[in-house]
């Protein structure tokens, strides 16, 4: 019997792996994660059962890969925006406002990410939050660092500021990760501009408009 010697890296970068994730990203939000079976994905792709389970031993493993794909996609989208002609000549504070005001309202992605807001998915949620921090914090730090050099911000730890900002905002305003009340979330969002300005040493009022616009877009 032939043995498949494909490495993990090659497997993840293979066309078949990406095709399965793409199919799952369509079916999960359309039918619901619980209602979608691995067999439906196998039939829709026209592949052998062994091929599916070679790449993804379980539906949970597939969900993890789908969420990672969404995080990678968001990182690439924001990175391209930051290096686009639109942002090329912007100052550090203008670039930061551009990123803060940029919100992906992809409903299908949001439905998939909502699956993580269940108690049995808390481990995966924590893992993906860590991945999100690893991906996006350096992107924000690339704005903070030159901003500190130009006197827009004042922080000796731009990367750490970005990490704490992402982790704190995500955990403290997400009722899916912990059942925060609406009043708890509201008071934190009200204080958030001041806290971010203090952490980065930014001028008073710097984050007000950007965060307000972002919250409006989410709603």
mmCIF file of C-alpha atoms in Angstrom, residues 8-167:
data_model
loop_
_atom_site.group_PDB
_atom_site.id
_atom_site.type_symbol
_atom_site.label_atom_id
_atom_site.label_comp_id
_atom_site.label_asym_id
_atom_site.label_seq_id
_atom_site.Cartn_x
_atom_site.Cartn_y
_atom_site.Cartn_z
ATOM 1 C CA UNK A 8 1.852 19.191 7.022
ATOM 2 C CA UNK A 9 2.999 22.393 5.301
ATOM 3 C CA UNK A 10 2.426 20.941 1.827
ATOM 4 C CA UNK A 11 -0.935 19.594 2.888
ATOM 5 C CA UNK A 12 -2.081 23.020 4.120
ATOM 6 C CA UNK A 13 -0.847 24.692 0.954
ATOM 7 C CA UNK A 14 -2.398 22.105 -1.366
ATOM 8 C CA UNK A 15 -5.223 22.968 -3.748
ATOM 9 C CA UNK A 16 -7.478 20.267 -2.303
ATOM 10 C CA UNK A 17 -7.081 21.606 1.254
ATOM 11 C CA UNK A 18 -8.095 25.073 0.102
ATOM 12 C CA UNK A 19 -11.037 23.711 -1.908
ATOM 13 C CA UNK A 20 -12.439 21.944 1.149
ATOM 14 C CA UNK A 21 -12.127 25.108 3.277
ATOM 15 C CA UNK A 22 -13.805 27.187 0.553
ATOM 16 C CA UNK A 23 -16.721 24.734 0.397
ATOM 17 C CA UNK A 24 -17.087 24.751 4.188
ATOM 18 C CA UNK A 25 -17.075 28.553 4.238
ATOM 19 C CA UNK A 26 -20.123 28.444 1.962
ATOM 20 C CA UNK A 27 -22.045 25.623 3.638
ATOM 21 C CA UNK A 28 -21.485 26.486 7.315
ATOM 22 C CA UNK A 29 -23.192 29.911 7.170
ATOM 23 C CA UNK A 30 -25.818 28.750 4.653
ATOM 24 C CA UNK A 31 -27.016 25.628 6.506
ATOM 25 C CA UNK A 32 -25.511 26.144 9.944
ATOM 26 C CA UNK A 33 -22.497 24.394 11.387
ATOM 27 C CA UNK A 34 -24.468 21.730 13.271
ATOM 28 C CA UNK A 35 -26.713 20.974 10.291
ATOM 29 C CA UNK A 36 -23.825 20.579 7.855
ATOM 30 C CA UNK A 37 -22.396 17.080 7.655
ATOM 31 C CA UNK A 38 -18.972 16.054 6.433
ATOM 32 C CA UNK A 39 -20.744 13.836 3.907
ATOM 33 C CA UNK A 40 -22.467 16.875 2.367
ATOM 34 C CA UNK A 41 -19.104 18.490 1.859
ATOM 35 C CA UNK A 42 -17.724 15.286 0.374
ATOM 36 C CA UNK A 43 -20.616 15.081 -2.109
ATOM 37 C CA UNK A 44 -20.477 18.768 -3.037
ATOM 38 C CA UNK A 45 -16.768 18.495 -3.803
ATOM 39 C CA UNK A 46 -17.008 15.119 -5.500
ATOM 40 C CA UNK A 47 -14.141 13.652 -3.500
ATOM 41 C CA UNK A 48 -13.581 10.351 -1.699
ATOM 42 C CA UNK A 49 -14.364 10.078 2.006
ATOM 43 C CA UNK A 50 -10.764 9.052 2.649
ATOM 44 C CA UNK A 51 -9.544 12.235 0.972
ATOM 45 C CA UNK A 52 -11.711 14.415 3.222
ATOM 46 C CA UNK A 53 -10.620 12.714 6.425
ATOM 47 C CA UNK A 54 -6.990 12.728 5.346
ATOM 48 C CA UNK A 55 -7.071 16.531 5.357
ATOM 49 C CA UNK A 56 -9.591 16.974 8.192
ATOM 50 C CA UNK A 57 -10.054 14.101 10.692
ATOM 51 C CA UNK A 58 -13.199 15.746 12.110
ATOM 52 C CA UNK A 59 -15.642 18.575 11.495
ATOM 53 C CA UNK A 60 -14.143 20.376 14.482
ATOM 54 C CA UNK A 61 -10.707 20.293 12.798
ATOM 55 C CA UNK A 62 -12.305 21.681 9.665
ATOM 56 C CA UNK A 63 -13.960 24.488 11.629
ATOM 57 C CA UNK A 64 -10.600 25.409 13.159
ATOM 58 C CA UNK A 65 -9.042 25.593 9.695
ATOM 59 C CA UNK A 66 -11.948 27.694 8.408
ATOM 60 C CA UNK A 67 -11.590 30.200 11.250
ATOM 61 C CA UNK A 68 -7.832 30.403 10.710
ATOM 62 C CA UNK A 69 -8.512 31.082 7.039
ATOM 63 C CA UNK A 70 -10.856 33.943 7.983
ATOM 64 C CA UNK A 71 -8.233 35.437 10.323
ATOM 65 C CA UNK A 72 -5.552 35.171 7.618
ATOM 66 C CA UNK A 73 -7.894 36.759 5.097
ATOM 67 C CA UNK A 74 -8.634 39.689 7.426
ATOM 68 C CA UNK A 75 -4.934 40.185 8.084
ATOM 69 C CA UNK A 76 -4.163 40.218 4.351
ATOM 70 C CA UNK A 77 -7.028 42.644 3.684
ATOM 71 C CA UNK A 78 -5.834 45.131 6.313
ATOM 72 C CA UNK A 79 -2.186 44.729 5.324
ATOM 73 C CA UNK A 80 -3.031 45.461 1.687
ATOM 74 C CA UNK A 81 -5.053 48.483 2.775
ATOM 75 C CA UNK A 82 -2.135 49.769 4.834
ATOM 76 C CA UNK A 83 0.199 49.441 1.850
ATOM 77 C CA UNK A 84 -2.271 50.725 -0.743
ATOM 78 C CA UNK A 85 -1.992 53.986 -2.642
ATOM 79 C CA UNK A 86 -4.766 55.328 -0.386
ATOM 80 C CA UNK A 87 -2.595 54.971 2.714
ATOM 81 C CA UNK A 88 0.808 55.568 1.111
ATOM 82 C CA UNK A 89 1.068 59.253 1.948
ATOM 83 C CA UNK A 90 -0.965 59.272 5.164
ATOM 84 C CA UNK A 91 0.570 60.213 8.496
ATOM 85 C CA UNK A 92 0.720 57.563 11.264
ATOM 86 C CA UNK A 93 -2.378 58.910 13.012
ATOM 87 C CA UNK A 94 -4.309 58.978 9.716
ATOM 88 C CA UNK A 95 -3.255 55.385 8.983
ATOM 89 C CA UNK A 96 -4.434 54.275 12.393
ATOM 90 C CA UNK A 97 -7.787 55.980 11.934
ATOM 91 C CA UNK A 98 -8.057 54.280 8.531
ATOM 92 C CA UNK A 99 -7.562 50.831 10.086
ATOM 93 C CA UNK A 100 -9.840 51.515 13.066
ATOM 94 C CA UNK A 101 -12.586 52.739 10.772
ATOM 95 C CA UNK A 102 -12.240 49.737 8.490
ATOM 96 C CA UNK A 103 -14.649 46.999 9.458
ATOM 97 C CA UNK A 104 -15.369 43.853 7.505
ATOM 98 C CA UNK A 105 -19.139 43.390 7.584
ATOM 99 C CA UNK A 106 -19.045 40.009 5.831
ATOM 100 C CA UNK A 107 -22.139 38.332 7.247
ATOM 101 C CA UNK A 108 -21.063 34.809 6.273
ATOM 102 C CA UNK A 109 -17.766 35.227 8.134
ATOM 103 C CA UNK A 110 -19.585 36.618 11.159
ATOM 104 C CA UNK A 111 -21.954 33.633 11.232
ATOM 105 C CA UNK A 112 -18.988 31.258 11.214
ATOM 106 C CA UNK A 113 -17.174 33.169 13.960
ATOM 107 C CA UNK A 114 -20.368 33.162 16.038
ATOM 108 C CA UNK A 115 -19.982 29.375 16.246
ATOM 109 C CA UNK A 116 -17.008 30.002 18.537
ATOM 110 C CA UNK A 117 -19.257 31.844 21.002
ATOM 111 C CA UNK A 118 -20.405 28.560 22.498
ATOM 112 C CA UNK A 119 -19.082 27.174 25.809
ATOM 113 C CA UNK A 120 -17.819 23.960 24.173
ATOM 114 C CA UNK A 121 -15.711 26.023 21.770
ATOM 115 C CA UNK A 122 -13.975 28.166 24.398
ATOM 116 C CA UNK A 123 -10.604 26.468 23.847
ATOM 117 C CA UNK A 124 -10.741 27.101 20.132
ATOM 118 C CA UNK A 125 -11.902 30.677 20.707
ATOM 119 C CA UNK A 126 -8.904 31.326 22.959
ATOM 120 C CA UNK A 127 -6.547 29.810 20.410
ATOM 121 C CA UNK A 128 -7.950 31.912 17.593
ATOM 122 C CA UNK A 129 -7.749 35.068 19.727
ATOM 123 C CA UNK A 130 -4.066 34.320 20.222
ATOM 124 C CA UNK A 131 -3.642 33.854 16.486
ATOM 125 C CA UNK A 132 -5.493 37.110 15.831
ATOM 126 C CA UNK A 133 -3.155 38.948 18.222
ATOM 127 C CA UNK A 134 -0.058 37.407 16.617
ATOM 128 C CA UNK A 135 -1.237 38.422 13.166
ATOM 129 C CA UNK A 136 -2.663 41.897 13.709
ATOM 130 C CA UNK A 137 -0.633 43.338 16.591
ATOM 131 C CA UNK A 138 2.541 43.782 14.474
ATOM 132 C CA UNK A 139 0.413 45.498 11.831
ATOM 133 C CA UNK A 140 -0.790 48.110 14.327
ATOM 134 C CA UNK A 141 2.685 48.349 15.877
ATOM 135 C CA UNK A 142 4.064 49.271 12.435
ATOM 136 C CA UNK A 143 1.947 52.424 12.757
ATOM 137 C CA UNK A 144 2.589 53.078 16.441
ATOM 138 C CA UNK A 145 6.388 52.944 16.151
ATOM 139 C CA UNK A 146 6.831 55.707 13.528
ATOM 140 C CA UNK A 147 4.015 57.621 15.218
ATOM 141 C CA UNK A 148 6.091 57.675 18.403
ATOM 142 C CA UNK A 149 9.065 58.928 16.404
ATOM 143 C CA UNK A 150 6.973 61.783 15.019
ATOM 144 C CA UNK A 151 5.501 62.697 18.407
ATOM 145 C CA UNK A 152 1.957 61.594 17.519
ATOM 146 C CA UNK A 153 2.151 58.824 20.133
ATOM 147 C CA UNK A 154 4.383 58.335 23.143
ATOM 148 C CA UNK A 155 5.069 54.705 24.014
ATOM 149 C CA UNK A 156 8.251 52.708 24.542
ATOM 150 C CA UNK A 157 6.371 49.475 23.808
ATOM 151 C CA UNK A 158 4.364 49.854 20.568
ATOM 152 C CA UNK A 159 4.007 46.109 19.907
ATOM 153 C CA UNK A 160 2.942 45.341 23.469
ATOM 154 C CA UNK A 161 0.442 48.215 23.342
ATOM 155 C CA UNK A 162 -1.095 46.674 20.232
ATOM 156 C CA UNK A 163 -1.239 43.224 21.846
ATOM 157 C CA UNK A 164 -2.936 44.476 25.020
ATOM 158 C CA UNK A 165 -5.358 46.619 23.021
ATOM 159 C CA UNK A 166 -6.522 43.735 20.831
ATOM 160 C CA UNK A 167 -6.720 41.236 23.699
#
